[in-house]
XYZ file of C-alpha atoms in Angstrom:
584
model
C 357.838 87.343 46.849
C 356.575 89.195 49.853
C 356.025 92.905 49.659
C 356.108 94.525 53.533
C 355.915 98.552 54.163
C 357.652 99.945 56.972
C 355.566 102.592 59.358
C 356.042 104.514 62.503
C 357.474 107.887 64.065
C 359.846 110.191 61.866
C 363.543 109.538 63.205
C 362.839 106.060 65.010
C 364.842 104.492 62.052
C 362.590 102.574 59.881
C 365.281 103.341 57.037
C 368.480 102.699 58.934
C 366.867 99.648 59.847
C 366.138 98.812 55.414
C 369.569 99.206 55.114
C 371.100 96.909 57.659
C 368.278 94.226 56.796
C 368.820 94.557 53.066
C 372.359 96.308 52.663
C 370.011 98.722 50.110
C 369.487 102.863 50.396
C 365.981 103.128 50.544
C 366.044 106.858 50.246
C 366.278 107.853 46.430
C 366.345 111.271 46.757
C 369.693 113.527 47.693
C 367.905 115.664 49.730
C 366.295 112.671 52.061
C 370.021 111.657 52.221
C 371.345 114.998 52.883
C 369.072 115.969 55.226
C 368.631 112.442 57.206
C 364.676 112.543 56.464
C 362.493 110.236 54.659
C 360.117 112.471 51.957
C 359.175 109.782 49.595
C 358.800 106.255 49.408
C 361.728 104.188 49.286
C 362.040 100.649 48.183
C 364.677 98.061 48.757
C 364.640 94.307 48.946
C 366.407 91.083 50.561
C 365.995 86.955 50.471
C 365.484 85.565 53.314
C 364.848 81.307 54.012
C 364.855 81.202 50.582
C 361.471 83.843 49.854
C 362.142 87.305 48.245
C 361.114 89.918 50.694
C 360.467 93.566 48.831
C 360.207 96.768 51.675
C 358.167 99.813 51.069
C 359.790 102.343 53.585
C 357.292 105.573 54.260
C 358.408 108.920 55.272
C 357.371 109.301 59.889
C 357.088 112.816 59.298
C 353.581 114.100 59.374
C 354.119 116.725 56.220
C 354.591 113.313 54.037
C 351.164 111.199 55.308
C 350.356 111.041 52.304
C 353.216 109.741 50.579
C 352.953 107.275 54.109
C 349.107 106.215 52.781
C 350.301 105.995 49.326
C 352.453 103.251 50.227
C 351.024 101.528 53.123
C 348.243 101.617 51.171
C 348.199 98.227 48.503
C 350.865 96.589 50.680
C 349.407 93.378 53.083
C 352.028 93.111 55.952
C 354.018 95.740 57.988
C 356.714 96.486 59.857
C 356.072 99.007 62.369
C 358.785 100.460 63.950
C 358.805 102.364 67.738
C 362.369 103.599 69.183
C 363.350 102.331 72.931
C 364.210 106.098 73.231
C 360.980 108.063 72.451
C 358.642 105.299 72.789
C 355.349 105.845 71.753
C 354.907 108.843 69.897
C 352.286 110.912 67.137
C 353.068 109.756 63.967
C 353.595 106.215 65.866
C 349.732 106.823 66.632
C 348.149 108.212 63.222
C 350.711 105.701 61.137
C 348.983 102.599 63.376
C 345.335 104.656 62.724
C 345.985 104.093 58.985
C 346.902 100.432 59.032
C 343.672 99.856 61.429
C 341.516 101.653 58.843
C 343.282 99.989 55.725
C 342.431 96.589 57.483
C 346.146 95.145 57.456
C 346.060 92.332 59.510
C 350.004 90.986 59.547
C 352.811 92.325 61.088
C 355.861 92.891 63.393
C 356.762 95.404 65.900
C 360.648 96.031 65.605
C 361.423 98.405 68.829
C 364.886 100.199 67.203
C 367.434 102.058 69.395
C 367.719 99.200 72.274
C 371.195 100.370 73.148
C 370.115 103.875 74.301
C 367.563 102.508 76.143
C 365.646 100.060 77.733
C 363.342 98.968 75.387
C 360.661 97.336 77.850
C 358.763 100.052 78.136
C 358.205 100.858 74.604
C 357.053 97.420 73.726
C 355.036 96.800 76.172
C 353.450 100.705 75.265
C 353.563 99.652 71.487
C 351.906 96.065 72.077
C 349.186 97.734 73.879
C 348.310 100.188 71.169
C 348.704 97.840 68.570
C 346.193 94.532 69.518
C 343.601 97.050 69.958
C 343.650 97.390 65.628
C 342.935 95.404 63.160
C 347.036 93.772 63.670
C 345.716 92.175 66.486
C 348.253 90.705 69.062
C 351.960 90.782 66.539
C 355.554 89.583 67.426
C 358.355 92.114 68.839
C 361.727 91.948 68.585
C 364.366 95.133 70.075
C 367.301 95.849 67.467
C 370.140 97.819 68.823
C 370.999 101.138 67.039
C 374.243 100.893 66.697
C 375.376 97.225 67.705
C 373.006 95.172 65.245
C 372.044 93.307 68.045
C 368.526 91.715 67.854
C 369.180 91.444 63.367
C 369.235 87.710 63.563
C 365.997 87.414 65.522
C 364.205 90.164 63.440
C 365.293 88.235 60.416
C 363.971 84.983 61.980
C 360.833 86.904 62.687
C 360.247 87.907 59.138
C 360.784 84.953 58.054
C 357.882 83.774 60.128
C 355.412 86.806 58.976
C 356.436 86.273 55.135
C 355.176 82.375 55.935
C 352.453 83.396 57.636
C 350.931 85.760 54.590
C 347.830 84.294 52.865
C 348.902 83.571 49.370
C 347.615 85.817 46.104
C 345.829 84.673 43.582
C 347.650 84.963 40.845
C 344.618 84.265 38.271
C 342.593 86.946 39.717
C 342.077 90.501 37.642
C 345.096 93.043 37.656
C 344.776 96.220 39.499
C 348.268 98.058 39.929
C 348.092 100.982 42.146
C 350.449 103.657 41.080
C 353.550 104.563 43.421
C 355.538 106.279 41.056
C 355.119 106.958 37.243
C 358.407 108.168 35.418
C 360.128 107.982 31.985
C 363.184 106.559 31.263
C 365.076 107.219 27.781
C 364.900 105.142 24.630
C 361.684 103.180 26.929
C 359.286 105.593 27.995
C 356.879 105.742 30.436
C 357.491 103.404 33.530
C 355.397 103.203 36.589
C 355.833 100.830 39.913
C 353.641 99.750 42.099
C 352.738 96.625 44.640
C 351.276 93.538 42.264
C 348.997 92.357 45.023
C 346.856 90.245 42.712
C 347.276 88.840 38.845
C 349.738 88.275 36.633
C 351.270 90.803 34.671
C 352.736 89.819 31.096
C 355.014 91.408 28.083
C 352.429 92.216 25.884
C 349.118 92.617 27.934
C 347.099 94.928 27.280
C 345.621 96.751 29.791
C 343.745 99.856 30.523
C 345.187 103.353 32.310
C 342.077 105.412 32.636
C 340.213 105.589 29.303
C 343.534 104.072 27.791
C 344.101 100.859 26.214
C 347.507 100.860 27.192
C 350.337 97.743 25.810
C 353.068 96.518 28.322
C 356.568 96.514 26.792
C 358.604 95.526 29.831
C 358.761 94.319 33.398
C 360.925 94.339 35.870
C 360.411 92.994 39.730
C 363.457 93.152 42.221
C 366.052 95.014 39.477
C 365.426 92.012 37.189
C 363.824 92.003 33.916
C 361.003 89.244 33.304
C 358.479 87.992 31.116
C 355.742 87.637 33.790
C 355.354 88.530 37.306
C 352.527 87.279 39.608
C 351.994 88.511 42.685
C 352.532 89.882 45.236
C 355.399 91.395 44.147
C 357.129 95.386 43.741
C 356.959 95.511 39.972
C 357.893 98.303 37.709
C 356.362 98.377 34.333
C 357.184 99.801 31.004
C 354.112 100.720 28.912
C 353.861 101.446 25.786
C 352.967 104.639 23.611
C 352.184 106.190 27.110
C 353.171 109.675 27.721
C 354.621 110.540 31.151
C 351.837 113.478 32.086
C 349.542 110.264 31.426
C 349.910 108.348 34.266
C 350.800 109.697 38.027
C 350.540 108.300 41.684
C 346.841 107.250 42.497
C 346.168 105.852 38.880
C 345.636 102.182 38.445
C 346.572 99.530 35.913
C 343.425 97.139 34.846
C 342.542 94.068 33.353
C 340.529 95.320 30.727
C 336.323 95.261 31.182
C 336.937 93.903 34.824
C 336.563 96.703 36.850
C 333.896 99.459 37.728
C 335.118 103.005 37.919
C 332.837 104.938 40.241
C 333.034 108.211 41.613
C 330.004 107.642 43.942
C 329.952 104.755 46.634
C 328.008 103.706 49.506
C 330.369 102.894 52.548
C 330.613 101.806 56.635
C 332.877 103.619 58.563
C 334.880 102.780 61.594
C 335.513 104.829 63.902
C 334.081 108.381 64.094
C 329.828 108.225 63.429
C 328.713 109.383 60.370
C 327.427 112.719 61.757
C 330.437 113.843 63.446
C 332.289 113.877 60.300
C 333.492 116.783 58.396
C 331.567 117.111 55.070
C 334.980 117.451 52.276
C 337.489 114.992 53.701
C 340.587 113.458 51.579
C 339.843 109.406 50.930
C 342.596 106.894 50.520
C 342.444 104.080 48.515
C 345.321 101.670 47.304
C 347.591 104.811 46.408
C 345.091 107.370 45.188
C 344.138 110.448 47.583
C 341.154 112.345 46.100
C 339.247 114.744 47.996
C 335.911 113.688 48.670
C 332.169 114.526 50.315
C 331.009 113.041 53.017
C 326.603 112.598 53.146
C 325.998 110.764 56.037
C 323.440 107.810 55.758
C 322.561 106.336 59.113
C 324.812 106.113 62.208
C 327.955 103.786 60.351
C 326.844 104.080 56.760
C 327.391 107.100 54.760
C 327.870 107.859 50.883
C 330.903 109.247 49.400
C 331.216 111.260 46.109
C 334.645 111.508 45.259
C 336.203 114.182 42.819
C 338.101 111.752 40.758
C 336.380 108.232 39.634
C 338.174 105.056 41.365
C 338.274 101.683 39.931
C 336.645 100.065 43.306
C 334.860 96.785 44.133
C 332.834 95.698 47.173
C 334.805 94.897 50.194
C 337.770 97.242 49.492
C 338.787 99.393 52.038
C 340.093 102.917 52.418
C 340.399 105.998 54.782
C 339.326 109.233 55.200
C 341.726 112.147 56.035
C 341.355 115.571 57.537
C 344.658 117.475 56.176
C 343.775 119.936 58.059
C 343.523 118.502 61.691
C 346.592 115.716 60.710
C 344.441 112.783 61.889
C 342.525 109.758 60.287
C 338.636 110.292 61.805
C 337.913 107.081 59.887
C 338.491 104.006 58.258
C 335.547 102.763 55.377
C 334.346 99.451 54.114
C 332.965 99.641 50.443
C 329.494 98.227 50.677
C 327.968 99.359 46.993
C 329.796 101.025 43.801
C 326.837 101.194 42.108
C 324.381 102.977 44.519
C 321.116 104.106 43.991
C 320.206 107.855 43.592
C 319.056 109.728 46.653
C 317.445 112.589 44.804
C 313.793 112.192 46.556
C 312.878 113.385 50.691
C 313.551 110.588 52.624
C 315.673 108.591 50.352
C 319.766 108.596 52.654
C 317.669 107.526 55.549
C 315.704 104.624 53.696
C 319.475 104.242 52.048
C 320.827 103.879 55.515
C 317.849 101.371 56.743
C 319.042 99.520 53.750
C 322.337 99.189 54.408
C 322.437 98.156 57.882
C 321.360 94.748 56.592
C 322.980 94.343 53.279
C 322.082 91.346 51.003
C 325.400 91.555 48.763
C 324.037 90.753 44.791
C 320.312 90.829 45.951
C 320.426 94.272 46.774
C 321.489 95.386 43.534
C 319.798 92.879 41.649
C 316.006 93.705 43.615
C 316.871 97.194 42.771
C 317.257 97.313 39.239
C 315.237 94.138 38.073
C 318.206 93.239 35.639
C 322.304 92.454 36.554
C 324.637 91.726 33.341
C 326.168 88.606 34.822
C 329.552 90.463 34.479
C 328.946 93.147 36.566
C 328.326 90.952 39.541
C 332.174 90.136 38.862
C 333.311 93.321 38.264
C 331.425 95.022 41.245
C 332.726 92.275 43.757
C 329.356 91.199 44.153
C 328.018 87.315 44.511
C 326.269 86.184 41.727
C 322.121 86.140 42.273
C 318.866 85.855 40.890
C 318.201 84.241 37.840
C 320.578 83.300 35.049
C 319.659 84.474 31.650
C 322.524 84.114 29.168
C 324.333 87.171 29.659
C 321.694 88.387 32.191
C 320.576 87.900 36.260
C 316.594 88.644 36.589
C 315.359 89.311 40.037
C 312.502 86.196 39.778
C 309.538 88.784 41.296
C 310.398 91.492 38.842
C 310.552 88.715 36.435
C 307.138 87.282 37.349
C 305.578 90.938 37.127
C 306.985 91.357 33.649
C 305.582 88.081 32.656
C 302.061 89.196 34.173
C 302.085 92.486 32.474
C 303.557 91.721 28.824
C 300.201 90.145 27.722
C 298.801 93.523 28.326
C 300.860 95.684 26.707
C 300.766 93.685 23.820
C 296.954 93.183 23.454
C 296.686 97.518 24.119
C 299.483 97.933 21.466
C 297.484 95.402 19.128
C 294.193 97.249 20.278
C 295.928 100.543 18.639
C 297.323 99.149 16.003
C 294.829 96.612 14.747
C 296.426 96.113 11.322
C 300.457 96.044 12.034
C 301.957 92.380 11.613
C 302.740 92.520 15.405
C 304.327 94.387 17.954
C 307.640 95.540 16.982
C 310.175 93.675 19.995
C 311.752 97.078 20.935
C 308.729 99.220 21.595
C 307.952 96.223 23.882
C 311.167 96.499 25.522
C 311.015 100.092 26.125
C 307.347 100.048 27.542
C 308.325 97.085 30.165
C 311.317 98.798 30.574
C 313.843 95.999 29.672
C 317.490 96.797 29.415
C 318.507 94.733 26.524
C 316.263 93.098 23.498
C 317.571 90.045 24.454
C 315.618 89.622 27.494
C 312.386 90.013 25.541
C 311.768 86.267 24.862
C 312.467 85.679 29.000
C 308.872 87.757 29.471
C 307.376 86.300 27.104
C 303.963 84.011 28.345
C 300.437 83.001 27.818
C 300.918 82.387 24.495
C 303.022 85.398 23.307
C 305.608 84.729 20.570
C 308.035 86.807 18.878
C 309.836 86.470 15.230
C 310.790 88.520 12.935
C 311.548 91.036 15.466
C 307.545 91.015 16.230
C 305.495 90.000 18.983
C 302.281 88.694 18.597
C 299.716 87.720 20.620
C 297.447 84.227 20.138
C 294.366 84.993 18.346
C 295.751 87.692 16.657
C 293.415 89.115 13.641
C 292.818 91.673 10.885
C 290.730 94.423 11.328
C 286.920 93.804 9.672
C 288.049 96.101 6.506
C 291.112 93.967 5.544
C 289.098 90.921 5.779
C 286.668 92.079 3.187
C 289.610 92.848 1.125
C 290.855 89.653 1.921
C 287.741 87.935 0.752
C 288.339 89.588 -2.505
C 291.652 88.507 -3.133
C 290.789 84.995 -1.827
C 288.393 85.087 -4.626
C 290.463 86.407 -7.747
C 293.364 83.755 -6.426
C 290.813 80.927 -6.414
C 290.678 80.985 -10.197
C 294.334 82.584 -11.167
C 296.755 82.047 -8.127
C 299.401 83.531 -9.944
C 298.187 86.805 -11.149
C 298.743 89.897 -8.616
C 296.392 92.430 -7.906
C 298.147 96.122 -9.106
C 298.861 99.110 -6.807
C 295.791 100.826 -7.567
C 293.436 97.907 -7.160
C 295.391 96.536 -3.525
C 294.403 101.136 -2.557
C 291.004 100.501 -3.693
C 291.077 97.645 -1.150
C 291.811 99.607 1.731
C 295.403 97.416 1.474
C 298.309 99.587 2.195
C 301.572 98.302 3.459
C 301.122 97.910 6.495
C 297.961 95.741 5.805
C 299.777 93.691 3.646
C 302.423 93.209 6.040
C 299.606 91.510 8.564
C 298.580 89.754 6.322
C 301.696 88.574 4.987
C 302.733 87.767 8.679
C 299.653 85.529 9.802
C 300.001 83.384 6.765
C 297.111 84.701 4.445
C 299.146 86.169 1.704
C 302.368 85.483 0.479
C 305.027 88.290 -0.698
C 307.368 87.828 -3.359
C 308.750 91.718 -3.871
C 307.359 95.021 -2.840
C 303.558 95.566 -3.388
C 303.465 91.687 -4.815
C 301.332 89.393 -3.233
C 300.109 85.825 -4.101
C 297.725 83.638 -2.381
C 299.825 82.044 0.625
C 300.705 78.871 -1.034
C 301.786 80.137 -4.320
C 305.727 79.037 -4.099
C 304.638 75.769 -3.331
C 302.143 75.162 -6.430
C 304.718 77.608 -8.707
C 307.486 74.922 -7.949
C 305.113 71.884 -8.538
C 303.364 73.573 -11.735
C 307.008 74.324 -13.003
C 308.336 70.887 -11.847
C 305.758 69.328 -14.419
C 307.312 70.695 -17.341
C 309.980 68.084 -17.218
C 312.800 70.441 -18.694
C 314.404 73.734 -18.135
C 312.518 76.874 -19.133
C 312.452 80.223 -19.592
C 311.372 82.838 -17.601
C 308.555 83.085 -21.028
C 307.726 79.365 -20.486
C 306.956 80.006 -16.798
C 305.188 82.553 -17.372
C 302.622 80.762 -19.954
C 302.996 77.886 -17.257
C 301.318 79.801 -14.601
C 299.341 81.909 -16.665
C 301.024 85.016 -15.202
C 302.608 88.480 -16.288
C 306.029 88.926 -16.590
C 305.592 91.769 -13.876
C 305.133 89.113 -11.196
C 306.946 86.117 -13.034
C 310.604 87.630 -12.969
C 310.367 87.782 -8.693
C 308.780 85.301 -8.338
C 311.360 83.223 -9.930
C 314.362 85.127 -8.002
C 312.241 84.016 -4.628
C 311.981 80.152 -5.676
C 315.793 80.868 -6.506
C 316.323 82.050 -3.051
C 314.271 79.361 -1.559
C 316.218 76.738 -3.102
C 313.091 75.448 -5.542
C 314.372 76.491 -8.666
C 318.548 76.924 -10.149
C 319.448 79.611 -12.688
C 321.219 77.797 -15.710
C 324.662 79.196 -17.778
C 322.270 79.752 -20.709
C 319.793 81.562 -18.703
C 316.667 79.016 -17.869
C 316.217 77.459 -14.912
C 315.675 74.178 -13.955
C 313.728 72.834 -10.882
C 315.872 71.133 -8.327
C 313.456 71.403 -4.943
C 309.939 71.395 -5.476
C 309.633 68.141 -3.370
C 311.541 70.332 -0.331
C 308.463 71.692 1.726
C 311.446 73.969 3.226
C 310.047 75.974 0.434
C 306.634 76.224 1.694
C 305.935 80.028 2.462
């Protein structure tokens, strides 16, 4: 399918001319019939050489531009539309304004009304107006008003443009810009809108705002489907939705693939930065949300809209002056994610910045660290790099690097008797984004475990060493009695002393405030291994010439460490002591 809007002046018959191509009403209102006027978008469709063409009329009058932007909008191809009669007129001006600034670059001039006049003069007015926009140099064909001379050609013609259309993607993320959101009863909620990439399916789920939203239904042409990929008009019936939920400038996503931003950096064609008014109305896809205009440098300027937008790099929109009824300016999106430009100075650097843009780099040099699917969801080129689920800016990398060994070593320096430096402190004081990234930074010997990071060479303060020395001593002649509470105090040995300790391999723990010389496990399981037979936790205990105060964990450890198996009757039995996997 190919989905074409119509545009031009009120009363040159864009919707007279729907109807004869289509045989369709376009107007779906009473009043726009009774009263001969377009208000609201209309929508009708045809086949022609065998491809489904779908129209998007849009009211001429200038009362309805935005119901005109609304549906001109999301659409890639018009049909612009100048009488023989009138020729050239406003609306014929600030319709073409809004293509130009929307970036459409396919279409046809159909010059209506060729039996009241000659229509020469009109195209020739039209053509001129026309190639000097982003449509370039486009086809014309005169239609009689009346006669229905000229039909055949113009179908010929569209024929040609619907060819001539670059094809979607129909892999690519979903975003549906509202046209028109109603309910329907015993379905519910139903909006439209023009598919112009993706694939929509029964069941996706998809997001509406903060919404997780289900879809029940489709329907493309009058037809009911089980997928439609675009482009193509599609009207879709959502699920659990209520009607005052959705409305005209809302968008259906792909869930997680899109940033919604109510702040974005831009360059504008047309009017200069300064010139324009400060609150302005911007257009994008169907939305219309008022916006402020900070100008940047002489093309560039940043927009803060009042409602957030689910936007990408290298969309394009407009800005309106309702007041004036004129377009000053069409925008390209150039960041979605922009930096703040709270300090003196900082829009004109900003505007420095962007007259060169880098697309990925920019981003990435600014904030170090780029989750590998925002560069997707920004509409930015990957850069940088890769780091699982991460993009590192390699000189904001290297400094990290450079500076890590420092911070640990002054942490250390505070702390001389913690195990290590705990991996989030570290994080926070390089400023890392995500624990993750930790082990990128690490060098010169740093290592982390345990969710520590320790430096080489790292020791125990003077004081634990003594205390050390003493347990050293008392372990030399009975490795498997513990030292109690008050005698590890009287040692200076608190827990997070022991936990040092523990960490650089000179004790070993087997419960809370029990400590054995740092091979214990391994001569427990040998010593017990010896015995030849199961045993009791009393038989162990004699064994090792212990107290049942460190025999019973120590037990459950070489249990957990695979050395020893807990029988039915209550001994154990050693089934690992020639596994070093059990060496503490």
């Amino acid at each position: 399918m190919r989905v074409i809007a119509t545009a031009g002046h009120v009363d040159h018959g864009k919707s007279t001319l729907i109807r004869r191509l289509t045989g369709m009403e376009p107007d779906r209102w009473a009043e726009e019939r009774r009263r001969g006027l377009t208000l609201d978008l209309g929508f009708a469709w045809t086949r022609l050489a065998g491809e489904q063409l779908a129209f998007v009329d849009v009211p001429g009058h200038r009362r309805f531009v935005p119901n005109m932007l609304a549906g001109i909008g999301p659409v890639p191809a018009v049909l612009f539309v100048v009488a023989a009669d009138e020729g050239w007129m406003p609306q014929s001006a600030e319709h073409l304004a809004a293509l130009d600034a929307f970036g459409v670059r396919h279409g046809l001039l159909v010059v209506t009304k060729a039996d009241r006049a000659d229509p020469a003069a009109a195209t020739t007015a039209a053509s001129r107006e026309i190639a000097q926009t982003s449509l370039g140099q486009v086809p014309a064909v005169a239609v009689g008003g009346t006669t229905g001379a000229g039909l055949d050609q113009l179908r010929t013609r569209l024929a040609g443009l619907a060819a001539g259309l670059p094809p979607p993607d129909p892999g690519a993320d979903v975003r549906l810009w509202i046209d028109r959101a109603f309910t329907i009863k015993g379905a519910g909620t139903v909006v439209t809108g023009t598919l112009g990439a993706g694939t929509l399916r029964v069941g996706d789920e998809l997001t509406l705002g903060e919404t997780h939203v289900r879809v029940r239904g489709l329907q493309s042409l009058g037809e009911a489907h089980e997928s439609v990929s675009a482009v193509a008009r599609v009207a879709v019936n959502l699920r659990g939705v209520a009607r005052d939920a959705a409305e005209r400038g809302d968008a259906l996503l792909t869930p997680g693939a899109w940033r919604t931003t109510a702040e974005l950096d831009v360059r504008l064609r047309g009017t200069p930065a300064a010139e324009l008014h400060r609150h302005l109305v911007a257009h994008l896809g169907s939305a219309a949300v008022p916006a402020r205009v900070r100008p940047l440098g002489l093309d560039t300027a940043r927009l803060l809209l009042a409602t957030p937008l689910p936007l990408r790099v290298g969309d394009r929109g407009l800005l309106r002056d309702p007041g004036e009824h004129r377009i000053p300016a069409g925008f390209d999106v150039l960041d979605v994610r922009p930096p703040p430009l709270a300090r003196r100075g900082a829009a004109r650097a900003r505007g420095t910045e962007l007259a060169a843009p880098e697309p990925g780099w920019d981003l990435l040099r600014r904030e170090g660290f780029v989750r590998h699917d925002d560069f997707h969801a920004l509409g930015l080129p990957e850069a940088g790099e890769r780091l699982g689920g991460w993009h590192a800016d390699p000189a904001h990398l290297a400094r990290l690097r450079e500076e890590a060994p420092r911070v640990v070593v002054g942490w250390t320096r505070e702390h001389p008797n913690a195990a290590g430096m705990p991996v989030d402190v570290l994080r926070q004081r390089l400023g890392l984004p995500a624990a993750e990234l930790v082990q990128a930074i690490l060098a010169d010997g740093l290592a982390a475990s345990g969710g520590l990071v320790r430096s080489p060479g790292a020791a125990l303060s003077a004081d634990v060493e003594r205390a050390l020395a003493v347990l050293e001593k008392r372990f030399a002649g009975h490795p498997f009695q513990a030292p109690e509470a008050d005698e590890l105090r009287e040692l200076g040995l608190g827990t997070r002393e022991l936990a040092a300790a523990v960490r650089l391999g000179r004790l070993s723990a087997v419960a809370d405030g029990v400590v054995l010389c740092p091979d214990a496990p391994r001569r427990a399981g040998e010593a017990l291994a010896a015995l030849g037979k199961p045993f009791t936790v009393s038989e162990a205990r004699r064994a090792l010439d212990s107290t049942r105060r460190v025999m019973i964990p120590l037990l459950e450890h070489l249990d957990a460490l695979g050395v020893t198996e807990r029988q039915a009757d209550g001994t154990r039995r050693v089934v690992g002591a020639a596994n070093p996997a059990y060496d503490d």
